[in-house]
């Protein structure tokens, strides 16, 4: 059984899609982000699009804690 991995980002840059598809060969990969949906029928990873609430200079991804509480083996957060 594949390990479940969650990667948290602001958006999914187009140049990372091929990397995510390669990682999806070995892992059950989910990307949580706040950009526009980018997954096509050719992509092997899943995505969760989160709304953003901006308070001052901080951006909060709404629903992120609920997503992180699901059963992932690894969670990676991009800065």
PDB file of N, CA, C and O in Angstrom:
ATOM      1  N   UNK A   1       0.845  -1.181   0.000  1.00  0.00           N
ATOM      2  CA  UNK A   1       0.000   0.000   0.000  1.00  0.00           C
ATOM      3  C   UNK A   1       0.895   1.250   0.000  1.00  0.00           C
ATOM      4  O   UNK A   1       1.892   1.316   0.708  1.00  0.00           O
ATOM      5  N   UNK A   2       0.524   2.225  -0.797  1.00  0.00           N
ATOM      6  CA  UNK A   2       1.306   3.451  -0.910  1.00  0.00           C
ATOM      7  C   UNK A   2       1.133   4.321   0.334  1.00  0.00           C
ATOM      8  O   UNK A   2       0.047   4.388   0.902  1.00  0.00           O
ATOM      9  N   UNK A   3       2.209   4.981   0.728  1.00  0.00           N
ATOM     10  CA  UNK A   3       2.140   5.960   1.816  1.00  0.00           C
ATOM     11  C   UNK A   3       1.363   7.176   1.338  1.00  0.00           C
ATOM     12  O   UNK A   3       1.488   7.595   0.187  1.00  0.00           O
ATOM     13  N   UNK A   4       0.568   7.760   2.239  1.00  0.00           N
ATOM     14  CA  UNK A   4      -0.228   8.945   1.909  1.00  0.00           C
ATOM     15  C   UNK A   4       0.549  10.201   2.281  1.00  0.00           C
ATOM     16  O   UNK A   4       0.955  10.347   3.428  1.00  0.00           O
ATOM     17  N   UNK A   5       0.751  11.088   1.287  1.00  0.00           N
ATOM     18  CA  UNK A   5       1.539  12.299   1.468  1.00  0.00           C
ATOM     19  C   UNK A   5       0.675  13.510   1.137  1.00  0.00           C
ATOM     20  O   UNK A   5      -0.005  13.540   0.111  1.00  0.00           O
ATOM     21  N   UNK A   6       0.741  14.520   2.007  1.00  0.00           N
ATOM     22  CA  UNK A   6       0.074  15.801   1.775  1.00  0.00           C
ATOM     23  C   UNK A   6       1.148  16.870   1.626  1.00  0.00           C
ATOM     24  O   UNK A   6       2.037  16.980   2.478  1.00  0.00           O
ATOM     25  N   UNK A   7       1.086  17.643   0.552  1.00  0.00           N
ATOM     26  CA  UNK A   7       1.963  18.792   0.367  1.00  0.00           C
ATOM     27  C   UNK A   7       1.097  20.041   0.407  1.00  0.00           C
ATOM     28  O   UNK A   7       0.093  20.128  -0.295  1.00  0.00           O
ATOM     29  N   UNK A   8       1.501  21.005   1.255  1.00  0.00           N
ATOM     30  CA  UNK A   8       0.746  22.251   1.415  1.00  0.00           C
ATOM     31  C   UNK A   8       1.505  23.368   0.718  1.00  0.00           C
ATOM     32  O   UNK A   8       2.690  23.568   0.978  1.00  0.00           O
ATOM     33  N   UNK A   9       0.818  24.076  -0.169  1.00  0.00           N
ATOM     34  CA  UNK A   9       1.422  25.175  -0.917  1.00  0.00           C
ATOM     35  C   UNK A   9       0.439  26.319  -1.045  1.00  0.00           C
ATOM     36  O   UNK A   9      -0.751  26.154  -0.763  1.00  0.00           O
ATOM     37  N   UNK A  10       0.927  27.467  -1.514  1.00  0.00           N
ATOM     38  CA  UNK A  10       0.028  28.575  -1.840  1.00  0.00           C
ATOM     39  C   UNK A  10      -0.681  28.301  -3.160  1.00  0.00           C
ATOM     40  O   UNK A  10      -1.894  28.463  -3.259  1.00  0.00           O
ATOM     41  N   UNK A  11       0.085  27.934  -4.177  1.00  0.00           N
ATOM     42  CA  UNK A  11      -0.452  27.599  -5.507  1.00  0.00           C
ATOM     43  C   UNK A  11       0.357  26.425  -6.061  1.00  0.00           C
ATOM     44  O   UNK A  11       1.395  26.077  -5.513  1.00  0.00           O
ATOM     45  N   UNK A  12      -0.122  25.832  -7.149  1.00  0.00           N
ATOM     46  CA  UNK A  12       0.634  24.790  -7.842  1.00  0.00           C
ATOM     47  C   UNK A  12       1.242  25.420  -9.092  1.00  0.00           C
ATOM     48  O   UNK A  12       0.527  25.682 -10.068  1.00  0.00           O
ATOM     49  N   UNK A  13       2.552  25.674  -9.092  1.00  0.00           N
ATOM     50  CA  UNK A  13       3.195  26.199 -10.298  1.00  0.00           C
ATOM     51  C   UNK A  13       3.194  25.133 -11.398  1.00  0.00           C
ATOM     52  O   UNK A  13       3.337  23.934 -11.106  1.00  0.00           O
ATOM     53  N   UNK A  14       3.044  25.538 -12.644  1.00  0.00           N
ATOM     54  CA  UNK A  14       2.957  24.583 -13.757  1.00  0.00           C
ATOM     55  C   UNK A  14       4.207  23.706 -13.855  1.00  0.00           C
ATOM     56  O   UNK A  14       4.127  22.554 -14.238  1.00  0.00           O
ATOM     57  N   UNK A  15       5.366  24.236 -13.474  1.00  0.00           N
ATOM     58  CA  UNK A  15       6.603  23.466 -13.609  1.00  0.00           C
ATOM     59  C   UNK A  15       6.746  22.381 -12.544  1.00  0.00           C
ATOM     60  O   UNK A  15       7.623  21.527 -12.650  1.00  0.00           O
ATOM     61  N   UNK A  16       5.901  22.361 -11.534  1.00  0.00           N
ATOM     62  CA  UNK A  16       5.967  21.309 -10.511  1.00  0.00           C
ATOM     63  C   UNK A  16       5.031  20.138 -10.808  1.00  0.00           C
ATOM     64  O   UNK A  16       5.116  19.098 -10.166  1.00  0.00           O
ATOM     65  N   UNK A  17       4.121  20.311 -11.755  1.00  0.00           N
ATOM     66  CA  UNK A  17       3.141  19.267 -12.040  1.00  0.00           C
ATOM     67  C   UNK A  17       3.809  17.948 -12.433  1.00  0.00           C
ATOM     68  O   UNK A  17       3.401  16.883 -11.991  1.00  0.00           O
ATOM     69  N   UNK A  18       4.864  18.008 -13.239  1.00  0.00           N
ATOM     70  CA  UNK A  18       5.535  16.772 -13.651  1.00  0.00           C
ATOM     71  C   UNK A  18       6.202  16.090 -12.454  1.00  0.00           C
ATOM     72  O   UNK A  18       6.193  14.865 -12.345  1.00  0.00           O
ATOM     73  N   UNK A  19       6.776  16.878 -11.534  1.00  0.00           N
ATOM     74  CA  UNK A  19       7.359  16.314 -10.314  1.00  0.00           C
ATOM     75  C   UNK A  19       6.281  15.629  -9.482  1.00  0.00           C
ATOM     76  O   UNK A  19       6.484  14.509  -8.987  1.00  0.00           O
ATOM     77  N   UNK A  20       5.140  16.272  -9.330  1.00  0.00           N
ATOM     78  CA  UNK A  20       4.053  15.676  -8.548  1.00  0.00           C
ATOM     79  C   UNK A  20       3.549  14.385  -9.189  1.00  0.00           C
ATOM     80  O   UNK A  20       3.227  13.426  -8.485  1.00  0.00           O
ATOM     81  N   UNK A  21       3.497  14.348 -10.501  1.00  0.00           N
ATOM     82  CA  UNK A  21       3.076  13.116 -11.170  1.00  0.00           C
ATOM     83  C   UNK A  21       4.099  12.002 -10.969  1.00  0.00           C
ATOM     84  O   UNK A  21       3.728  10.845 -10.790  1.00  0.00           O
ATOM     85  N   UNK A  22       5.388  12.336 -10.981  1.00  0.00           N
ATOM     86  CA  UNK A  22       6.418  11.334 -10.704  1.00  0.00           C
ATOM     87  C   UNK A  22       6.304  10.820  -9.269  1.00  0.00           C
ATOM     88  O   UNK A  22       6.404   9.611  -9.030  1.00  0.00           O
ATOM     89  N   UNK A  23       6.108  11.724  -8.319  1.00  0.00           N
ATOM     90  CA  UNK A  23       5.934  11.312  -6.923  1.00  0.00           C
ATOM     91  C   UNK A  23       4.703  10.432  -6.747  1.00  0.00           C
ATOM     92  O   UNK A  23       4.683   9.528  -5.911  1.00  0.00           O
ATOM     93  N   UNK A  24       3.687  10.665  -7.561  1.00  0.00           N
ATOM     94  CA  UNK A  24       2.442   9.895  -7.464  1.00  0.00           C
ATOM     95  C   UNK A  24       2.626   8.442  -7.882  1.00  0.00           C
ATOM     96  O   UNK A  24       1.790   7.598  -7.564  1.00  0.00           O
ATOM     97  N   UNK A  25       3.717   8.149  -8.581  1.00  0.00           N
ATOM     98  CA  UNK A  25       3.999   6.749  -8.917  1.00  0.00           C
ATOM     99  C   UNK A  25       4.358   5.948  -7.672  1.00  0.00           C
ATOM    100  O   UNK A  25       4.112   4.749  -7.615  1.00  0.00           O
ATOM    101  N   UNK A  26       4.949   6.605  -6.675  1.00  0.00           N
ATOM    102  CA  UNK A  26       5.403   5.932  -5.461  1.00  0.00           C
ATOM    103  C   UNK A  26       4.513   6.191  -4.251  1.00  0.00           C
ATOM    104  O   UNK A  26       4.511   5.400  -3.306  1.00  0.00           O
ATOM    105  N   UNK A  27       3.802   7.328  -4.253  1.00  0.00           N
ATOM    106  CA  UNK A  27       3.014   7.753  -3.095  1.00  0.00           C
ATOM    107  C   UNK A  27       1.603   8.131  -3.519  1.00  0.00           C
ATOM    108  O   UNK A  27       1.373   8.534  -4.654  1.00  0.00           O
ATOM    109  N   UNK A  28       0.684   8.042  -2.575  1.00  0.00           N
ATOM    110  CA  UNK A  28      -0.662   8.577  -2.783  1.00  0.00           C
ATOM    111  C   UNK A  28      -0.576  10.058  -2.414  1.00  0.00           C
ATOM    112  O   UNK A  28      -0.603  10.413  -1.243  1.00  0.00           O
ATOM    113  N   UNK A  29      -0.450  10.912  -3.417  1.00  0.00           N
ATOM    114  CA  UNK A  29      -0.105  12.319  -3.217  1.00  0.00           C
ATOM    115  C   UNK A  29      -1.321  13.224  -3.322  1.00  0.00           C
ATOM    116  O   UNK A  29      -2.101  13.124  -4.267  1.00  0.00           O
ATOM    117  N   UNK A  30      -1.450  14.117  -2.341  1.00  0.00           N
ATOM    118  CA  UNK A  30      -2.476  15.151  -2.344  1.00  0.00           C
ATOM    119  C   UNK A  30      -1.785  16.492  -2.163  1.00  0.00           C
ATOM    120  O   UNK A  30      -0.918  16.625  -1.308  1.00  0.00           O
ATOM    121  N   UNK A  31      -2.179  17.479  -2.977  1.00  0.00           N
ATOM    122  CA  UNK A  31      -1.648  18.823  -2.870  1.00  0.00           C
ATOM    123  C   UNK A  31      -2.774  19.726  -2.377  1.00  0.00           C
ATOM    124  O   UNK A  31      -3.827  19.799  -3.006  1.00  0.00           O
ATOM    125  N   UNK A  32      -2.565  20.405  -1.238  1.00  0.00           N
ATOM    126  CA  UNK A  32      -3.519  21.394  -0.725  1.00  0.00           C
ATOM    127  C   UNK A  32      -2.954  22.770  -1.061  1.00  0.00           C
ATOM    128  O   UNK A  32      -1.804  23.063  -0.739  1.00  0.00           O
ATOM    129  N   UNK A  33      -3.763  23.584  -1.727  1.00  0.00           N
ATOM    130  CA  UNK A  33      -3.295  24.910  -2.149  1.00  0.00           C
ATOM    131  C   UNK A  33      -4.469  25.865  -2.257  1.00  0.00           C
ATOM    132  O   UNK A  33      -5.620  25.470  -2.121  1.00  0.00           O
ATOM    133  N   UNK A  34      -4.152  27.129  -2.526  1.00  0.00           N
ATOM    134  CA  UNK A  34      -5.195  28.158  -2.599  1.00  0.00           C
ATOM    135  C   UNK A  34      -5.309  28.791  -3.970  1.00  0.00           C
ATOM    136  O   UNK A  34      -5.939  29.829  -4.117  1.00  0.00           O
ATOM    137  N   UNK A  35      -4.705  28.202  -4.960  1.00  0.00           N
ATOM    138  CA  UNK A  35      -4.793  28.734  -6.318  1.00  0.00           C
ATOM    139  C   UNK A  35      -5.977  28.144  -7.060  1.00  0.00           C
ATOM    140  O   UNK A  35      -6.858  27.498  -6.472  1.00  0.00           O
ATOM    141  N   UNK A  36      -5.973  28.337  -8.350  1.00  0.00           N
ATOM    142  CA  UNK A  36      -7.009  27.757  -9.210  1.00  0.00           C
ATOM    143  C   UNK A  36      -6.756  26.262  -9.369  1.00  0.00           C
ATOM    144  O   UNK A  36      -5.616  25.801  -9.276  1.00  0.00           O
ATOM    145  N   UNK A  37      -7.809  25.516  -9.607  1.00  0.00           N
ATOM    146  CA  UNK A  37      -7.674  24.074  -9.823  1.00  0.00           C
ATOM    147  C   UNK A  37      -6.824  23.825 -11.059  1.00  0.00           C
ATOM    148  O   UNK A  37      -7.018  24.449 -12.099  1.00  0.00           O
ATOM    149  N   UNK A  38      -5.849  22.904 -10.944  1.00  0.00           N
ATOM    150  CA  UNK A  38      -4.945  22.636 -12.061  1.00  0.00           C
ATOM    151  C   UNK A  38      -4.948  21.182 -12.497  1.00  0.00           C
ATOM    152  O   UNK A  38      -4.342  20.844 -13.504  1.00  0.00           O
ATOM    153  N   UNK A  39      -5.579  20.312 -11.740  1.00  0.00           N
ATOM    154  CA  UNK A  39      -5.538  18.885 -12.050  1.00  0.00           C
ATOM    155  C   UNK A  39      -6.319  18.596 -13.324  1.00  0.00           C
ATOM    156  O   UNK A  39      -7.441  19.064 -13.500  1.00  0.00           O
ATOM    157  N   UNK A  40      -5.688  17.831 -14.203  1.00  0.00           N
ATOM    158  CA  UNK A  40      -6.358  17.385 -15.422  1.00  0.00           C
ATOM    159  C   UNK A  40      -6.515  15.868 -15.354  1.00  0.00           C
ATOM    160  O   UNK A  40      -6.022  15.228 -14.420  1.00  0.00           O
ATOM    161  N   UNK A  41      -7.148  15.289 -16.340  1.00  0.00           N
ATOM    162  CA  UNK A  41      -7.354  13.842 -16.325  1.00  0.00           C
ATOM    163  C   UNK A  41      -6.035  13.085 -16.495  1.00  0.00           C
ATOM    164  O   UNK A  41      -5.956  11.900 -16.227  1.00  0.00           O
ATOM    165  N   UNK A  42      -4.980  13.758 -16.890  1.00  0.00           N
ATOM    166  CA  UNK A  42      -3.675  13.131 -17.066  1.00  0.00           C
ATOM    167  C   UNK A  42      -2.843  13.136 -15.783  1.00  0.00           C
ATOM    168  O   UNK A  42      -1.843  12.449 -15.696  1.00  0.00           O
ATOM    169  N   UNK A  43      -3.238  13.934 -14.805  1.00  0.00           N
ATOM    170  CA  UNK A  43      -2.492  14.022 -13.555  1.00  0.00           C
ATOM    171  C   UNK A  43      -2.879  12.882 -12.626  1.00  0.00           C
ATOM    172  O   UNK A  43      -4.044  12.485 -12.561  1.00  0.00           O
ATOM    173  N   UNK A  44      -1.890  12.359 -11.901  1.00  0.00           N
ATOM    174  CA  UNK A  44      -2.114  11.212 -11.028  1.00  0.00           C
ATOM    175  C   UNK A  44      -2.304  11.618  -9.576  1.00  0.00           C
ATOM    176  O   UNK A  44      -2.703  10.808  -8.757  1.00  0.00           O
ATOM    177  N   UNK A  45      -2.002  12.838  -9.238  1.00  0.00           N
ATOM    178  CA  UNK A  45      -2.146  13.300  -7.864  1.00  0.00           C
ATOM    179  C   UNK A  45      -3.521  13.926  -7.661  1.00  0.00           C
ATOM    180  O   UNK A  45      -4.220  14.246  -8.614  1.00  0.00           O
ATOM    181  N   UNK A  46      -3.889  14.092  -6.382  1.00  0.00           N
ATOM    182  CA  UNK A  46      -5.160  14.741  -6.043  1.00  0.00           C
ATOM    183  C   UNK A  46      -4.847  16.151  -5.568  1.00  0.00           C
ATOM    184  O   UNK A  46      -3.743  16.439  -5.126  1.00  0.00           O
ATOM    185  N   UNK A  47      -5.835  17.014  -5.640  1.00  0.00           N
ATOM    186  CA  UNK A  47      -5.652  18.362  -5.111  1.00  0.00           C
ATOM    187  C   UNK A  47      -6.846  18.757  -4.264  1.00  0.00           C
ATOM    188  O   UNK A  47      -7.961  18.293  -4.495  1.00  0.00           O
ATOM    189  N   UNK A  48      -6.573  19.598  -3.281  1.00  0.00           N
ATOM    190  CA  UNK A  48      -7.613  20.186  -2.445  1.00  0.00           C
ATOM    191  C   UNK A  48      -7.403  21.690  -2.535  1.00  0.00           C
ATOM    192  O   UNK A  48      -6.342  22.193  -2.178  1.00  0.00           O
ATOM    193  N   UNK A  49      -8.397  22.400  -3.065  1.00  0.00           N
ATOM    194  CA  UNK A  49      -8.305  23.852  -3.197  1.00  0.00           C
ATOM    195  C   UNK A  49      -8.943  24.479  -1.967  1.00  0.00           C
ATOM    196  O   UNK A  49     -10.108  24.218  -1.654  1.00  0.00           O
ATOM    197  N   UNK A  50      -8.155  25.282  -1.258  1.00  0.00           N
ATOM    198  CA  UNK A  50      -8.592  25.921  -0.020  1.00  0.00           C
ATOM    199  C   UNK A  50      -8.816  27.411  -0.242  1.00  0.00           C
ATOM    200  O   UNK A  50      -8.068  28.048  -0.983  1.00  0.00           O
ATOM    201  N   UNK A  51      -9.827  27.957   0.403  1.00  0.00           N
ATOM    202  CA  UNK A  51     -10.039  29.404   0.361  1.00  0.00           C
ATOM    203  C   UNK A  51      -9.033  30.077   1.272  1.00  0.00           C
ATOM    204  O   UNK A  51      -8.557  29.494   2.243  1.00  0.00           O
ATOM    205  N   UNK A  52      -8.712  31.329   0.948  1.00  0.00           N
ATOM    206  CA  UNK A  52      -7.759  32.096   1.747  1.00  0.00           C
ATOM    207  C   UNK A  52      -8.479  33.252   2.413  1.00  0.00           C
ATOM    208  O   UNK A  52      -9.289  33.934   1.797  1.00  0.00           O
ATOM    209  N   UNK A  53      -8.164  33.445   3.690  1.00  0.00           N
ATOM    210  CA  UNK A  53      -8.633  34.632   4.402  1.00  0.00           C
ATOM    211  C   UNK A  53      -7.395  35.423   4.774  1.00  0.00           C
ATOM    212  O   UNK A  53      -6.492  34.912   5.440  1.00  0.00           O
ATOM    213  N   UNK A  54      -7.352  36.681   4.327  1.00  0.00           N
ATOM    214  CA  UNK A  54      -6.201  37.535   4.591  1.00  0.00           C
ATOM    215  C   UNK A  54      -6.513  38.437   5.781  1.00  0.00           C
ATOM    216  O   UNK A  54      -7.510  39.139   5.791  1.00  0.00           O
ATOM    217  N   UNK A  55      -5.645  38.388   6.770  1.00  0.00           N
ATOM    218  CA  UNK A  55      -5.757  39.257   7.946  1.00  0.00           C
ATOM    219  C   UNK A  55      -4.427  39.981   8.073  1.00  0.00           C
ATOM    220  O   UNK A  55      -3.412  39.369   8.442  1.00  0.00           O
ATOM    221  N   UNK A  56      -4.437  41.261   7.744  1.00  0.00           N
ATOM    222  CA  UNK A  56      -3.189  42.022   7.723  1.00  0.00           C
ATOM    223  C   UNK A  56      -2.257  41.460   6.676  1.00  0.00           C
ATOM    224  O   UNK A  56      -2.631  41.267   5.533  1.00  0.00           O
ATOM    225  N   UNK A  57      -1.051  41.130   7.063  1.00  0.00           N
ATOM    226  CA  UNK A  57      -0.092  40.564   6.122  1.00  0.00           C
ATOM    227  C   UNK A  57      -0.098  39.038   6.135  1.00  0.00           C
ATOM    228  O   UNK A  57       0.684  38.402   5.434  1.00  0.00           O
ATOM    229  N   UNK A  58      -0.993  38.431   6.920  1.00  0.00           N
ATOM    230  CA  UNK A  58      -1.063  36.979   7.030  1.00  0.00           C
ATOM    231  C   UNK A  58      -2.167  36.414   6.152  1.00  0.00           C
ATOM    232  O   UNK A  58      -3.245  36.991   6.041  1.00  0.00           O
ATOM    233  N   UNK A  59      -1.894  35.255   5.538  1.00  0.00           N
ATOM    234  CA  UNK A  59      -2.888  34.528   4.754  1.00  0.00           C
ATOM    235  C   UNK A  59      -3.204  33.225   5.467  1.00  0.00           C
ATOM    236  O   UNK A  59      -2.295  32.454   5.792  1.00  0.00           O
ATOM    237  N   UNK A  60      -4.486  32.965   5.714  1.00  0.00           N
ATOM    238  CA  UNK A  60      -4.924  31.739   6.360  1.00  0.00           C
ATOM    239  C   UNK A  60      -5.678  30.892   5.347  1.00  0.00           C
ATOM    240  O   UNK A  60      -6.631  31.360   4.718  1.00  0.00           O
ATOM    241  N   UNK A  61      -5.254  29.646   5.191  1.00  0.00           N
ATOM    242  CA  UNK A  61      -5.937  28.716   4.294  1.00  0.00           C
ATOM    243  C   UNK A  61      -7.039  28.024   5.088  1.00  0.00           C
ATOM    244  O   UNK A  61      -6.768  27.197   5.951  1.00  0.00           O
ATOM    245  N   UNK A  62      -8.280  28.392   4.782  1.00  0.00           N
ATOM    246  CA  UNK A  62      -9.428  27.859   5.513  1.00  0.00           C
ATOM    247  C   UNK A  62      -9.624  26.379   5.188  1.00  0.00           C
ATOM    248  O   UNK A  62      -9.585  25.983   4.033  1.00  0.00           O
ATOM    249  N   UNK A  63      -9.809  25.578   6.209  1.00  0.00           N
ATOM    250  CA  UNK A  63     -10.011  24.142   6.027  1.00  0.00           C
ATOM    251  C   UNK A  63      -8.719  23.343   6.055  1.00  0.00           C
ATOM    252  O   UNK A  63      -8.738  22.121   5.921  1.00  0.00           O
ATOM    253  N   UNK A  64      -7.589  24.018   6.226  1.00  0.00           N
ATOM    254  CA  UNK A  64      -6.301  23.322   6.213  1.00  0.00           C
ATOM    255  C   UNK A  64      -6.158  22.362   7.396  1.00  0.00           C
ATOM    256  O   UNK A  64      -5.707  21.234   7.229  1.00  0.00           O
ATOM    257  N   UNK A  65      -6.566  22.787   8.588  1.00  0.00           N
ATOM    258  CA  UNK A  65      -6.452  21.899   9.755  1.00  0.00           C
ATOM    259  C   UNK A  65      -7.291  20.638   9.590  1.00  0.00           C
ATOM    260  O   UNK A  65      -6.858  19.541   9.956  1.00  0.00           O
ATOM    261  N   UNK A  66      -8.483  20.780   9.018  1.00  0.00           N
ATOM    262  CA  UNK A  66      -9.327  19.601   8.792  1.00  0.00           C
ATOM    263  C   UNK A  66      -8.650  18.642   7.812  1.00  0.00           C
ATOM    264  O   UNK A  66      -8.708  17.423   7.975  1.00  0.00           O
ATOM    265  N   UNK A  67      -8.013  19.202   6.781  1.00  0.00           N
ATOM    266  CA  UNK A  67      -7.314  18.354   5.806  1.00  0.00           C
ATOM    267  C   UNK A  67      -6.118  17.664   6.458  1.00  0.00           C
ATOM    268  O   UNK A  67      -5.865  16.490   6.225  1.00  0.00           O
ATOM    269  N   UNK A  68      -5.393  18.392   7.290  1.00  0.00           N
ATOM    270  CA  UNK A  68      -4.220  17.814   7.948  1.00  0.00           C
ATOM    271  C   UNK A  68      -4.600  16.728   8.955  1.00  0.00           C
ATOM    272  O   UNK A  68      -3.791  15.845   9.234  1.00  0.00           O
ATOM    273  N   UNK A  69      -5.809  16.782   9.486  1.00  0.00           N
ATOM    274  CA  UNK A  69      -6.259  15.773  10.455  1.00  0.00           C
ATOM    275  C   UNK A  69      -6.661  14.459   9.810  1.00  0.00           C
ATOM    276  O   UNK A  69      -6.934  13.484  10.510  1.00  0.00           O
ATOM    277  N   UNK A  70      -6.708  14.418   8.476  1.00  0.00           N
ATOM    278  CA  UNK A  70      -6.967  13.150   7.800  1.00  0.00           C
ATOM    279  C   UNK A  70      -5.732  12.269   7.952  1.00  0.00           C
ATOM    280  O   UNK A  70      -4.671  12.737   8.346  1.00  0.00           O
ATOM    281  N   UNK A  71      -5.850  11.027   7.631  1.00  0.00           N
ATOM    282  CA  UNK A  71      -4.765  10.071   7.897  1.00  0.00           C
ATOM    283  C   UNK A  71      -3.679  10.111   6.830  1.00  0.00           C
ATOM    284  O   UNK A  71      -3.655   9.298   5.910  1.00  0.00           O
ATOM    285  N   UNK A  72      -2.767  11.055   6.978  1.00  0.00           N
ATOM    286  CA  UNK A  72      -1.593  11.136   6.099  1.00  0.00           C
ATOM    287  C   UNK A  72      -0.400  10.573   6.852  1.00  0.00           C
ATOM    288  O   UNK A  72      -0.267  10.747   8.061  1.00  0.00           O
ATOM    289  N   UNK A  73       0.489   9.911   6.125  1.00  0.00           N
ATOM    290  CA  UNK A  73       1.726   9.416   6.719  1.00  0.00           C
ATOM    291  C   UNK A  73       2.767  10.519   6.820  1.00  0.00           C
ATOM    292  O   UNK A  73       3.570  10.532   7.748  1.00  0.00           O
ATOM    293  N   UNK A  74       2.747  11.428   5.854  1.00  0.00           N
ATOM    294  CA  UNK A  74       3.716  12.529   5.804  1.00  0.00           C
ATOM    295  C   UNK A  74       2.999  13.794   5.375  1.00  0.00           C
ATOM    296  O   UNK A  74       2.164  13.772   4.461  1.00  0.00           O
ATOM    297  N   UNK A  75       3.326  14.928   6.034  1.00  0.00           N
ATOM    298  CA  UNK A  75       2.808  16.243   5.631  1.00  0.00           C
ATOM    299  C   UNK A  75       4.003  17.135   5.398  1.00  0.00           C
ATOM    300  O   UNK A  75       4.872  17.283   6.255  1.00  0.00           O
ATOM    301  N   UNK A  76       4.058  17.741   4.190  1.00  0.00           N
ATOM    302  CA  UNK A  76       5.139  18.649   3.814  1.00  0.00           C
ATOM    303  C   UNK A  76       4.529  20.011   3.563  1.00  0.00           C
ATOM    304  O   UNK A  76       3.594  20.133   2.781  1.00  0.00           O
ATOM    305  N   UNK A  77       5.079  21.032   4.224  1.00  0.00           N
ATOM    306  CA  UNK A  77       4.563  22.399   4.047  1.00  0.00           C
ATOM    307  C   UNK A  77       5.626  23.250   3.381  1.00  0.00           C
ATOM    308  O   UNK A  77       6.772  23.306   3.834  1.00  0.00           O
ATOM    309  N   UNK A  78       5.250  23.898   2.289  1.00  0.00           N
ATOM    310  CA  UNK A  78       6.151  24.818   1.598  1.00  0.00           C
ATOM    311  C   UNK A  78       6.045  26.193   2.241  1.00  0.00           C
ATOM    312  O   UNK A  78       4.984  26.603   2.662  1.00  0.00           O
ATOM    313  N   UNK A  79       7.127  26.907   2.283  1.00  0.00           N
ATOM    314  CA  UNK A  79       7.120  28.272   2.840  1.00  0.00           C
ATOM    315  C   UNK A  79       7.045  29.290   1.738  1.00  0.00           C
ATOM    316  O   UNK A  79       7.381  29.085   0.652  1.00  0.00           O
TER     317      UNK A  79
END
